[in-house]
Coordinates of C-alpha atoms in Angstrom, one line a residue:
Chain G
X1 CA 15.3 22.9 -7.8
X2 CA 12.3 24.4 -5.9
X3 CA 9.7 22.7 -4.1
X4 CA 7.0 21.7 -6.1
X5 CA 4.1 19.5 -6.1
X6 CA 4.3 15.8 -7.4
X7 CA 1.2 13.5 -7.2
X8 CA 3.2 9.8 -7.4
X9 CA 0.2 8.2 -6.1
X10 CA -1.9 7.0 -9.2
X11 CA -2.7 3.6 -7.9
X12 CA -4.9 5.0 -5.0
X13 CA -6.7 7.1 -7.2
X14 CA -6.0 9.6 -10.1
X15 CA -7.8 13.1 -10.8
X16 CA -10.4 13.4 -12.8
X17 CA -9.1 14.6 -16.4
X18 CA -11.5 17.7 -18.3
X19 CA -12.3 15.4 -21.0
X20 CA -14.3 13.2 -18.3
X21 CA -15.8 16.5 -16.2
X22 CA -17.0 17.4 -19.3
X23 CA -18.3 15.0 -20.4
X24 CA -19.8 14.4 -16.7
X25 CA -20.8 17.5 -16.3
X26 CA -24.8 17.8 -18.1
X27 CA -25.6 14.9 -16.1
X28 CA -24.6 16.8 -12.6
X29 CA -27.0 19.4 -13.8
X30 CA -29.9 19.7 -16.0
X31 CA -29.7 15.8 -16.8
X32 CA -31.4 14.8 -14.0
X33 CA -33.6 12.3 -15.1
X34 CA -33.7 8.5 -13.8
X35 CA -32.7 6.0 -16.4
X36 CA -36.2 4.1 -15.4
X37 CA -38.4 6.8 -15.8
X38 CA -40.4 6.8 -19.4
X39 CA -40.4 10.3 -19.9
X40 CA -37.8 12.1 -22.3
X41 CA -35.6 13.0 -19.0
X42 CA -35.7 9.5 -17.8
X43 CA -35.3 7.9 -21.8
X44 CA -32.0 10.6 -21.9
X45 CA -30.2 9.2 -18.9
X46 CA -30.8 5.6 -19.8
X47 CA -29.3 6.6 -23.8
X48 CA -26.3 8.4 -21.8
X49 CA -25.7 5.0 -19.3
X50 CA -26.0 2.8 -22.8
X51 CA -23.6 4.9 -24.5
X52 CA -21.3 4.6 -21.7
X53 CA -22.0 0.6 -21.3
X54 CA -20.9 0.6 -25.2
X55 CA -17.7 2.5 -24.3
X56 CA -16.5 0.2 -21.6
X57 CA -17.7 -3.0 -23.5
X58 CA -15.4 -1.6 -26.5
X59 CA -11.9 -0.7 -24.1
X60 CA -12.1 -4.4 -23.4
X61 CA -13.4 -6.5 -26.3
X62 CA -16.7 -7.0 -24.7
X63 CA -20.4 -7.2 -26.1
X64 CA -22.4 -4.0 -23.9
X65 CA -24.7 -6.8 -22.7
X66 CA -21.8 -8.2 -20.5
X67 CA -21.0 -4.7 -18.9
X68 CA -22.8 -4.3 -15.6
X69 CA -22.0 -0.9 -13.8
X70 CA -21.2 -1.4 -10.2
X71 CA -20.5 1.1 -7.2
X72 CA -16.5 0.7 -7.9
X73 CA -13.7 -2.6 -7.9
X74 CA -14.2 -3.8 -4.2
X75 CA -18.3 -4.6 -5.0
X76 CA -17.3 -6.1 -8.6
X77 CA -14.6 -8.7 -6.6
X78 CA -17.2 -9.1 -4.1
X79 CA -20.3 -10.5 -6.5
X80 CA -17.8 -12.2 -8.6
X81 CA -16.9 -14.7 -5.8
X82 CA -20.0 -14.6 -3.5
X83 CA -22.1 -15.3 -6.7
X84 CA -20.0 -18.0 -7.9
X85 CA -19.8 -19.3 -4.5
X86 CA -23.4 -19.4 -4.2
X87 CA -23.9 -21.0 -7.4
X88 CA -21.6 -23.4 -7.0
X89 CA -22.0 -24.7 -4.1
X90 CA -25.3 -26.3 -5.4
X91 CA -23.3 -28.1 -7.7
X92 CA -21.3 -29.7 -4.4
X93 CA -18.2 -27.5 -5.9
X94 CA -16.7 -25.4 -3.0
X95 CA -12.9 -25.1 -4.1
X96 CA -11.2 -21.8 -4.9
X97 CA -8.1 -21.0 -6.5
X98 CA -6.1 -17.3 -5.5
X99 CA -3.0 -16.3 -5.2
X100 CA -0.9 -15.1 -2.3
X101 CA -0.8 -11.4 -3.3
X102 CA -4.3 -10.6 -4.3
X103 CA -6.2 -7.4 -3.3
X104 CA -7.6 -7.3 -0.2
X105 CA -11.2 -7.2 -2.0
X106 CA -10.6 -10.5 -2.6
X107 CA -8.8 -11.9 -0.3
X108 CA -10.6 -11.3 2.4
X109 CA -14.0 -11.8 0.3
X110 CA -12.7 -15.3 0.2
X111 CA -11.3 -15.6 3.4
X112 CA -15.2 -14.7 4.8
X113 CA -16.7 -17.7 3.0
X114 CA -16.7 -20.9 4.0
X115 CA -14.9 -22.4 1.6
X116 CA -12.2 -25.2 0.6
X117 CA -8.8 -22.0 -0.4
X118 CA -5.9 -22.4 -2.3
X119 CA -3.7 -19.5 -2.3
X120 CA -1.2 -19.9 -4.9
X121 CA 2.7 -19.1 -4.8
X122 CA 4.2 -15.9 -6.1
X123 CA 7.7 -16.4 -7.5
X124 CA 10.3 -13.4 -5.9
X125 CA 9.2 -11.3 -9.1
X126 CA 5.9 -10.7 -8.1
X127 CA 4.6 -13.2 -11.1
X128 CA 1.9 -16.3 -10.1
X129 CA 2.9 -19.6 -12.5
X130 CA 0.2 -20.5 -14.8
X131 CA 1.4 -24.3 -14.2
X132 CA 1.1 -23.4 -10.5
X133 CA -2.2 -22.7 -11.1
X134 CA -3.2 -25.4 -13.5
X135 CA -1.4 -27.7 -10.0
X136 CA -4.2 -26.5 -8.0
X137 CA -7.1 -26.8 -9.8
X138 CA -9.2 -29.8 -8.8
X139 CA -12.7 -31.3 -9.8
X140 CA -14.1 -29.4 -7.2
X141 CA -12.9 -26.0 -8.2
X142 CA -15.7 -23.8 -8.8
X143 CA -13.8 -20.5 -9.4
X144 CA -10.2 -19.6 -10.5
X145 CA -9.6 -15.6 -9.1
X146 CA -6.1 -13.8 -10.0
X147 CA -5.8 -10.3 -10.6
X148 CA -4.6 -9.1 -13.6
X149 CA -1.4 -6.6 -12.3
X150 CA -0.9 -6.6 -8.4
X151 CA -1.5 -3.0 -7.5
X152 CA 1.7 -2.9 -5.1
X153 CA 4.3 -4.1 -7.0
X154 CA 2.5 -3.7 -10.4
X155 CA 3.4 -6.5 -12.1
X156 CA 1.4 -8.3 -14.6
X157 CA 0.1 -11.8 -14.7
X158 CA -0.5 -14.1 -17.3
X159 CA -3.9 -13.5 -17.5
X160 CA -4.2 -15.4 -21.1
X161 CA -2.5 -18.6 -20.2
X162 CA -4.4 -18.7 -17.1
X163 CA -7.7 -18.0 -18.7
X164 CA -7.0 -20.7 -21.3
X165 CA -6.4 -23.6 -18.6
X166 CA -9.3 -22.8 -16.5
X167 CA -11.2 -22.5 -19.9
X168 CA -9.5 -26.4 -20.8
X169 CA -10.6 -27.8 -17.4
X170 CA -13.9 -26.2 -17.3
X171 CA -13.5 -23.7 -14.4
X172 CA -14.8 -20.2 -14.0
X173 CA -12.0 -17.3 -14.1
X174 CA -12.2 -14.3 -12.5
X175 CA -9.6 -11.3 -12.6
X176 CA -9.5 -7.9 -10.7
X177 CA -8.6 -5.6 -13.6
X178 CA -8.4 -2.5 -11.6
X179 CA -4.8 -1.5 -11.9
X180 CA -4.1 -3.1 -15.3
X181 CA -7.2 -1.3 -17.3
X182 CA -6.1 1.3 -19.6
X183 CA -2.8 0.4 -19.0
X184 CA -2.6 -2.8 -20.8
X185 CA -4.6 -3.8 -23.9
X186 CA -7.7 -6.6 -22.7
X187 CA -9.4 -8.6 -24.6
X188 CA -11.3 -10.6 -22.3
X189 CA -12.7 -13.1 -25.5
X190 CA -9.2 -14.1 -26.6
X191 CA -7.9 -14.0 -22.6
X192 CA -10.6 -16.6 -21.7
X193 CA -11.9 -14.0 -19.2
X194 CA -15.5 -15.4 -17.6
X195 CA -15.7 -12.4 -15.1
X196 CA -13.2 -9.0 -14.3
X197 CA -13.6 -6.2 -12.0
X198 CA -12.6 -2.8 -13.0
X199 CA -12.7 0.8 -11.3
X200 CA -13.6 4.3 -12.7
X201 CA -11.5 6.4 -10.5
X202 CA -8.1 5.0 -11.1
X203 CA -8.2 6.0 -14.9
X204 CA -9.4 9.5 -14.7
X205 CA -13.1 9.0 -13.8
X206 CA -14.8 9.7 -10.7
X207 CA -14.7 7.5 -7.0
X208 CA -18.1 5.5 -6.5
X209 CA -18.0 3.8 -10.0
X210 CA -16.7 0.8 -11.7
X211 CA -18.0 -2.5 -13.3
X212 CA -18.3 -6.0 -13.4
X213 CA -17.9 -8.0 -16.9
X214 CA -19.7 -11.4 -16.6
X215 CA -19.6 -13.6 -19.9
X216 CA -22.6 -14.2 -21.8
X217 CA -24.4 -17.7 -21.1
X218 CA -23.0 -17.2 -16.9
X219 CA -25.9 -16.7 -14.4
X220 CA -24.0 -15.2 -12.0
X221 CA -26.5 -14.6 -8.7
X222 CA -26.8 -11.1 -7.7
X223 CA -25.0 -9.3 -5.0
X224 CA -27.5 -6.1 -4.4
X225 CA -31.5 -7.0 -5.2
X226 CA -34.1 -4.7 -5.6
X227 CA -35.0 -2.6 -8.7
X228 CA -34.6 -3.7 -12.6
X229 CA -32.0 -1.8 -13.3
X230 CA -29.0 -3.4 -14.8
X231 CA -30.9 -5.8 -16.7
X232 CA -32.1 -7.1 -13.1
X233 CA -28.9 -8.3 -12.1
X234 CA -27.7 -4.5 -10.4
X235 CA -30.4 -2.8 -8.1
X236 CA -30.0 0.8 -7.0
X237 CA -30.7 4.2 -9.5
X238 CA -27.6 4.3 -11.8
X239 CA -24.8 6.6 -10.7
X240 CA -25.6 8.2 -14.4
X241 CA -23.0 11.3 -14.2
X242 CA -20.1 8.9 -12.9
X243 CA -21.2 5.8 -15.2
X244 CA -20.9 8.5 -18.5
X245 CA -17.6 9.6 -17.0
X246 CA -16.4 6.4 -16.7
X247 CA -17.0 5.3 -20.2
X248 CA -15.5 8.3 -21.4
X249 CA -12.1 7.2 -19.6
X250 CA -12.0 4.1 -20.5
X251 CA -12.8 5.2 -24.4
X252 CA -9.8 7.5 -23.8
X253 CA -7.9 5.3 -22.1
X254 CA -8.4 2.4 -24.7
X255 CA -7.2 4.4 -27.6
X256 CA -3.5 5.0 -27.2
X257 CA -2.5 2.6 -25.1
X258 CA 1.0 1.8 -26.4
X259 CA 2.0 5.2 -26.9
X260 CA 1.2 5.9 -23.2
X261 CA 3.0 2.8 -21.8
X262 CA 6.1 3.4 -24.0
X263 CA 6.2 7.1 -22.4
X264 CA 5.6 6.5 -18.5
X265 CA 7.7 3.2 -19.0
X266 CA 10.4 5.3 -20.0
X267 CA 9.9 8.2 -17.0
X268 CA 9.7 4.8 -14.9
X269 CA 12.5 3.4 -15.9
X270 CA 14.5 5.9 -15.4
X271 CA 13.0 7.1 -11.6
X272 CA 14.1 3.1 -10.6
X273 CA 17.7 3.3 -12.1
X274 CA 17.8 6.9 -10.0
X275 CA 16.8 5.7 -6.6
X276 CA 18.8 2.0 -7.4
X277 CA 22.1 3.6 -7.5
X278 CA 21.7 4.4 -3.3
X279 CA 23.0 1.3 -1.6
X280 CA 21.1 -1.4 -0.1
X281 CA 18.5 -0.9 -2.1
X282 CA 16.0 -3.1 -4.3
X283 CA 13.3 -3.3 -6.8
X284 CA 10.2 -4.9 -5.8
X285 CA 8.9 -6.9 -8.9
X286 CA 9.9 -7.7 -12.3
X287 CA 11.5 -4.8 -13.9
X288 CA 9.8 -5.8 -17.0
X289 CA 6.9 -7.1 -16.1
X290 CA 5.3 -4.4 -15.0
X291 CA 2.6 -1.8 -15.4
X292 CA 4.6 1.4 -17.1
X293 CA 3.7 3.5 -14.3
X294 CA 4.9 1.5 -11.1
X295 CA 7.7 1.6 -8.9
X296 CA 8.5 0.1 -5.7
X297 CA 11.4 0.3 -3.8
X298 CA 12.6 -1.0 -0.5
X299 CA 15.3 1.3 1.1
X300 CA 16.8 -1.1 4.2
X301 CA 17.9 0.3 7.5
X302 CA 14.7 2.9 7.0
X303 CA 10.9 2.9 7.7
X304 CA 8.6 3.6 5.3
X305 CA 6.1 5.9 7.2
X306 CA 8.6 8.5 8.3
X307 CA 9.8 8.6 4.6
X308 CA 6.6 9.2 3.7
X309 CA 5.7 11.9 6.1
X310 CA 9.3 13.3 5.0
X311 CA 8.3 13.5 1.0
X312 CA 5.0 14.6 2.1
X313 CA 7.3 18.0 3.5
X314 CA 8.9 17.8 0.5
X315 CA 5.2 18.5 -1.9
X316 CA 5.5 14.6 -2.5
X317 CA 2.4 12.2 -2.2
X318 CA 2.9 8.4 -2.1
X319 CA 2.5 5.1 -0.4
X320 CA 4.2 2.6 1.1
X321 CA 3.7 -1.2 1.9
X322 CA 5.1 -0.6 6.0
X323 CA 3.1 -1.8 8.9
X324 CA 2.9 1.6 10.2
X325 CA 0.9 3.0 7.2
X326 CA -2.0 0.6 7.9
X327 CA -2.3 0.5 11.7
X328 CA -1.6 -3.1 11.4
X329 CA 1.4 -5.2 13.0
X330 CA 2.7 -6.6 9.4
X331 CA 3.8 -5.2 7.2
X332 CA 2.3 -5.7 3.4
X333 CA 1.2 -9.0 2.6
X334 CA 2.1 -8.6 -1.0
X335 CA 5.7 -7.6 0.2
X336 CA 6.0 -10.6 2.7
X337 CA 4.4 -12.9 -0.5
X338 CA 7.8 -12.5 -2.9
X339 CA 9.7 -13.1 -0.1
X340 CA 10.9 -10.0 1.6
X341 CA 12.1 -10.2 5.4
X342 CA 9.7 -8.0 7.6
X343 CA 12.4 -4.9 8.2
X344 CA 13.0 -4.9 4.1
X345 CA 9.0 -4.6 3.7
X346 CA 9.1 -1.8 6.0
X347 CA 11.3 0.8 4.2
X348 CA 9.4 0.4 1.0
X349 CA 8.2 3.0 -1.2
X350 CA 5.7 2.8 -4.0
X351 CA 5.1 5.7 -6.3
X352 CA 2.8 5.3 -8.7
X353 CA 3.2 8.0 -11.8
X354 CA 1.3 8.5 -15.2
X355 CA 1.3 10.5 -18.7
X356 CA 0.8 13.8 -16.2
X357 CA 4.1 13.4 -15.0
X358 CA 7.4 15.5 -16.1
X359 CA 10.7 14.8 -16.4
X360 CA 10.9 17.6 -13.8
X361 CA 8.6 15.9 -11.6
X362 CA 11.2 12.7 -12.1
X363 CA 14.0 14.7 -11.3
X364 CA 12.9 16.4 -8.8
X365 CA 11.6 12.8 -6.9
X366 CA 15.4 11.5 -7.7
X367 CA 16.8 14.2 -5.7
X368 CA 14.1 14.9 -2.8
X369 CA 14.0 11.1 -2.2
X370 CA 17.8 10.7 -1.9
X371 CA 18.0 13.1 0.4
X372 CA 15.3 12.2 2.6
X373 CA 16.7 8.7 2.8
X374 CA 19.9 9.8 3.3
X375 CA 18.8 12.0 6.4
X376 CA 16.7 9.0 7.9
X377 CA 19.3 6.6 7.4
X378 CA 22.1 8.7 8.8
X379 CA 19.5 8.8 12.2
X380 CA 18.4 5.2 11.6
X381 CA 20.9 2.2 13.9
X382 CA 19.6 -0.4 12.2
X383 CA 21.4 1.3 9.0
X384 CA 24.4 2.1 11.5
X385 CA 24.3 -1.5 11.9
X386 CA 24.4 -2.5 8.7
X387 CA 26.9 -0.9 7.3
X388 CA 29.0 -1.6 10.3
X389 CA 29.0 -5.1 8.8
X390 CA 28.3 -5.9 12.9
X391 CA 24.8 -7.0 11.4
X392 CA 23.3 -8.9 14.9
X393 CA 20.2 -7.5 14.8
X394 CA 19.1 -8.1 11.3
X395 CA 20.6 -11.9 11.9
X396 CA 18.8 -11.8 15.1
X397 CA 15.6 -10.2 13.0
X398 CA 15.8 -13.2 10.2
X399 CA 16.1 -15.3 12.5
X400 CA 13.0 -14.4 14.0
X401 CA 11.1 -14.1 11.0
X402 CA 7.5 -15.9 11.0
Chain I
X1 CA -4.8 9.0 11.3
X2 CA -3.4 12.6 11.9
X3 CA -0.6 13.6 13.9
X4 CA -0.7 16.7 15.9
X5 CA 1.3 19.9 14.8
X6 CA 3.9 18.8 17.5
X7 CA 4.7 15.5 16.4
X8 CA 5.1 16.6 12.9
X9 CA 7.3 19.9 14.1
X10 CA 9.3 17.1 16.3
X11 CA 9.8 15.1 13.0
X12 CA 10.6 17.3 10.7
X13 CA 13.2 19.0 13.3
X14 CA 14.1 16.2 15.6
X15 CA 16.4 17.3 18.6
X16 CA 19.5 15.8 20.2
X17 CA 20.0 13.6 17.2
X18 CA 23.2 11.4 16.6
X19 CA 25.5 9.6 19.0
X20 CA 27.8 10.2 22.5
X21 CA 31.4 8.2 21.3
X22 CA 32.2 8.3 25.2
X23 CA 28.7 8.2 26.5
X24 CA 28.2 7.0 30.2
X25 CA 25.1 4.7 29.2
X26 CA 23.4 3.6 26.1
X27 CA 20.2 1.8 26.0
X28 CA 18.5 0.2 22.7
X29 CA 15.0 -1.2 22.3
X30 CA 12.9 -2.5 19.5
X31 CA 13.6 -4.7 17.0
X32 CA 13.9 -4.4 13.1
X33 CA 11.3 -7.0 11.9
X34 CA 9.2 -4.9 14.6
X35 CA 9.8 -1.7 12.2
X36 CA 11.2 0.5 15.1
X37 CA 14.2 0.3 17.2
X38 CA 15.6 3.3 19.7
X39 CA 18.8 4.1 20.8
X40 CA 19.7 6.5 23.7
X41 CA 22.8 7.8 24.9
X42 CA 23.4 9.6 28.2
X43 CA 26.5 11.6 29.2
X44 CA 26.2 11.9 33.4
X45 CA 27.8 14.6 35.8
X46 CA 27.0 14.1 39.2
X47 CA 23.7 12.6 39.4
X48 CA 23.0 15.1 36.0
X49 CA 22.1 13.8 32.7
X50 CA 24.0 16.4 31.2
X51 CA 23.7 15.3 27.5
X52 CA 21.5 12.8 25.8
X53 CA 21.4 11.7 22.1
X54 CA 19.3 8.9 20.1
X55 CA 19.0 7.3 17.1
X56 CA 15.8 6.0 15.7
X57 CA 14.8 3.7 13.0
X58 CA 11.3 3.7 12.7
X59 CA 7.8 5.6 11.8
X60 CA 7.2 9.5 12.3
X61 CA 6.0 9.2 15.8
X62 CA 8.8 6.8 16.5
X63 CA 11.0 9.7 15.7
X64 CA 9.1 12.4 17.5
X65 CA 8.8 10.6 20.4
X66 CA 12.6 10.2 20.7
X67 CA 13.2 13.8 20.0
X68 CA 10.6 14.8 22.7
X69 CA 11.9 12.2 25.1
X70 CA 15.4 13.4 24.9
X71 CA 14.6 16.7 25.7
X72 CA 12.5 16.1 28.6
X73 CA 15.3 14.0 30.2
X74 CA 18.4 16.3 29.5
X75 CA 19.3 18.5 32.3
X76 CA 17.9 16.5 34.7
X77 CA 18.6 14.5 38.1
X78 CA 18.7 10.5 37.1
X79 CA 15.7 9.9 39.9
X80 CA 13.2 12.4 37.7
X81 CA 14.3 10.8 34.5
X82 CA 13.4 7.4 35.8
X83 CA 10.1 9.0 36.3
X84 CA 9.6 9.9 33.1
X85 CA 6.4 7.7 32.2
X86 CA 4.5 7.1 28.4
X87 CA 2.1 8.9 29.1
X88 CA 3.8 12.1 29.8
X89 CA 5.5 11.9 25.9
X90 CA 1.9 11.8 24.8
X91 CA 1.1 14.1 26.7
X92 CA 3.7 16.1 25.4
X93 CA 3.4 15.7 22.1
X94 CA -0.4 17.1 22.5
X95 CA -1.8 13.4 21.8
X96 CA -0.2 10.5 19.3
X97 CA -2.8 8.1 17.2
X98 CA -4.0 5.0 18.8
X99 CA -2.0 2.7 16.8
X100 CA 1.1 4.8 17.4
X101 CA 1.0 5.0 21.3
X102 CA 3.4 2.2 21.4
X103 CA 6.2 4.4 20.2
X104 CA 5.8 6.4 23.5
X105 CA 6.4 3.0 25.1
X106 CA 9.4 2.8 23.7
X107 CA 11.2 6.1 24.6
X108 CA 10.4 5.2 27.9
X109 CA 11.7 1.9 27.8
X110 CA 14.6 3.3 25.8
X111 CA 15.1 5.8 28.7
X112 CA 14.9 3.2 31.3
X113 CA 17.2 1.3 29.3
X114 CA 20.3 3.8 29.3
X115 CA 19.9 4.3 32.8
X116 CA 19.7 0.5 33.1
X117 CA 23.6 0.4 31.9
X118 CA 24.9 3.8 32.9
X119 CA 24.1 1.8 36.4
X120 CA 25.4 -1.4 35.4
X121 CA 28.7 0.9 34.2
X122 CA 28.4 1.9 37.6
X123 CA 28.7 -1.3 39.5
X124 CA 25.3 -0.5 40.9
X125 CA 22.5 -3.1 40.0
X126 CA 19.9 -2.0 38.2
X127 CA 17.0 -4.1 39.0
X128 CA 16.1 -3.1 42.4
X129 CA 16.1 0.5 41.4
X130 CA 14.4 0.5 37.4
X131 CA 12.7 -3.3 37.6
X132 CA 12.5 -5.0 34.5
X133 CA 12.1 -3.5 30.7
X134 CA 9.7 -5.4 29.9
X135 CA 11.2 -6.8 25.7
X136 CA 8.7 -5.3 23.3
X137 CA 7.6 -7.6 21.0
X138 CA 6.2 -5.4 18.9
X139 CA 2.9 -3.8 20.7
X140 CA 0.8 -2.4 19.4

């Protein structure tokens, strides 16, 4: 098979489909106008940012009026909590409920504030308990924040039966959306959503544009002051070419949903089984629930980086969840949350695919990635050892473990 | 972070990899929860180091600087391998990322460490001549 080119990296960010740069494009160019401006240029934008507003509202059961366009995912997180935070706080209410795994956008947003944290258990499948949850909450609790897939281990949380207990005992809920849009249907009025974060570029749309959905009735503070626009709740001239792309992805993305998921699901499925049949090897998450275009693997007795840099040879582009990929001493805190030792976190490998990908791309990933763990293995003594059996240094290594 | 042309070339064709059965010293450092361990073996003639080998399990630059090391050691006298310092792998390897200079630590440690036992082998004590290898609880 000859070298080729696979993109398997889908949850960092996607390409921009022609449907979207089309639609894009007469707002890069002639389109000009600001959306506040009252002449005809200016009255054109603000139609096109409407439209788009309409289009997201619809993808996720929304009313446009609850849409608030946002510079991306990490800023929607970021006025989510801070302005509940703020809001609450008044109300003497300074307890938060998260979970172990969550995306650094929130996690460390809440981490910043001074506030009373609960970080919820994940169970070894990557799932967060709803009655975990419900343990957690107290009278105090001003905000309930768990995202809605992890965007590691993509699996999916459930969002509905959270929603509904935070609904029951009167607490805010808050969910990051930003892997699970488009990928799994929302309806954030029968999920008991109150707020969700979501992300243009990892569905097709541009980087630099995303949104915040904040129930009707909520005064949520704002995050960014200055201008009117957003209804007064958003300052800053609307990105107006990105906003229309964006609606037009999630328009596209909301209408065959199913038919999508079954597909990659199956291309996933079968990429897993392909890389599970090497030894020593495991699936990081539920098998099932799971976004249809995630896998992540841990490959012991190898490091994650130089497998990386070794597909990267290879025309392959993914991530992994090892220390070394993030300059930092641990390894993946979403790894280390569902229970991995440190040196199983290390070797792991996430690819993330979508409807783009072949079943030559699949095949080709099977092969290239057995190979190249076969190679670092055979160099790796930590694999020497545990084969061997004469396993001293992972005991040692466990035993160690923080 | 980028790696130089050198590291990468050093990855993606690493030299004197694999093991010496009858090897006159072998010297491992690192740890797995660490995410990098490195193993050298040393064949000596005479006060030669007439073969080396390693095994690594770690990141790119953990492999490069092994392959690098290695070769900068074989062929010579034990004294000038013992001199072989960190900074002279980066150097070597036209520069290594911040975060990844500890890998250069570790060749030399690993180094310092095979000579450590082909010494020991030897009946000679180490520690007046190498000092202590320091354990590397993963540095960063």
């Amino acid at each position: 098979m000859d070298k080729r080119f696979v993109y398997a990296d889908n949850a960092a960010t996607t390409k921009i489909s022609e449907d979207v740069l089309n639609a894009m494009m007469p707002w890069l160019k002639d389109g000009y106008g600001n959306p506040s401006s009252i002449y005809a240029k200016g009255r054109e934008a603000a139609a096109a940012v409407g439209k788009a507003r309409e289009q997201v509202a619809a993808a996720i059961g929304a009313d446009a009026r609850e849409v608030f366009f946002t510079s991306g995912g990490s800023e929607a997180d970021n006025w989510a909590i801070k302005g509940t935070v703020i809001s609450l706080k008044k109300k003497g209410k300074n307890h938060v409920v998260s979970s172990k795994f969550e995306h650094h956008a929130a996690l460390h947003t809440l981490k910043k504030e001074s506030l009373d944290l609960s970080l919820c258990e994940v169970n070894e499948n990557g799932v967060v308990r709803t009655e975990d949850i419900a343990a957690l909450i107290r009278e105090d609790t001003a905000l309930v924040t768990v995202m809605y897939a992890n965007n590691e281990i993509g699996t999916i949380q459930p969002i509905a039966e959270i929603g509904a207990v935070c609904r029951k005992k009167g607490v805010l809920f808050h969910t990051d959306a930003v892997q699970a849009m488009g990928n799994v249907p929302i309806d954030v009025v029968r999920q008991n959503i109150d707020m969700m974060a979501l992300s243009g570029h990892k569905l097709h749309a541009p980087k630099g544009v995303g949104a915040l959905y904040i129930k009707k009735g909520m005064k949520l503070p704002n995050l960014i002051d200055g201008g009117a626009q957003e209804h007064g709740h958003r300052a800053g001239t609307e990105n107006v070419a990105g906003i229309v792309g964006f609606g037009k992805a999630m328009e596209i993305a909301a209408k065959n949903i199913g038919e999508r998921a079954a597909k990659v699901g199956a291309m996933r499925d079968k990429l897993i089984a392909g890389l599970l049949e090497l030894p020593r090897t495991r699936l990081n998450g539920d098998a099932k629930l799971r976004l249809p275009g995630n896998v992540n693997i841990s490959f012991e007795g190898i490091e994650g980086e130089s497998l990386l840099l070794m597909l990267d040879m290879n025309g392959i582009a993914a991530s992994s969840g090892s220390a070394c990929t993030s300059g930092s001493l641990d390894p993946s805190h979403v790894l280390l949350s569902i229970g991995l030792p440190h040196e199983v976190a290390h070797g792991s490998l996430r690819l993330s695919i979508n409807e783009e990908t072949t079943d030559e791309d699949i095949e080709y990933m099977l092969k290239t990635i057995t190979a190249a763990v076969l190679k670092l293995r055979n160099m790796s003594p930590l694999w020497e050892s545990i084969v061997s059996g004469d396993d001293k240094k992972t005991a040692k290594a466990r035993q160690n473990l923080v | 972070m980028q790696y130089s042309e050198k590291v990468l070339e050093h990855f993606s064709n690493p030299q004197n990899v694999g093991e010496i059965p009858d090897a006159d010293g072998v010297g491992e450092v690192g740890s797995p929860a660490c995410g990098d361990i490195m193993k050298i073996f040393i064949k000596v003639d005479g006060n030669i180091i007439k073969d080396v080998k390693f095994k690594t399990f770690g990141c790119g630059a953990a492999i490069a600087t092994s392959s690098i090391a290695t070769e900068m050691i074989k062929g010579k006298p034990i004294e000038e391998a013992l001199k072989l310092t960190n900074k002279a792998v980066v150097e070597a390897l036209e520069g290594l990322p911040s975060v990844k200079i500890h890998c250069s630590v570790l060749a030399e440690q690993a180094v310092k460490s095979a000579i450590s036992d082909y010494y020991t082998r030897m009946g000679i004590d180490p520690g007046p001549i190498i000092g202590d290898i320091p354990d590397p609880h993963c540095i960063i």
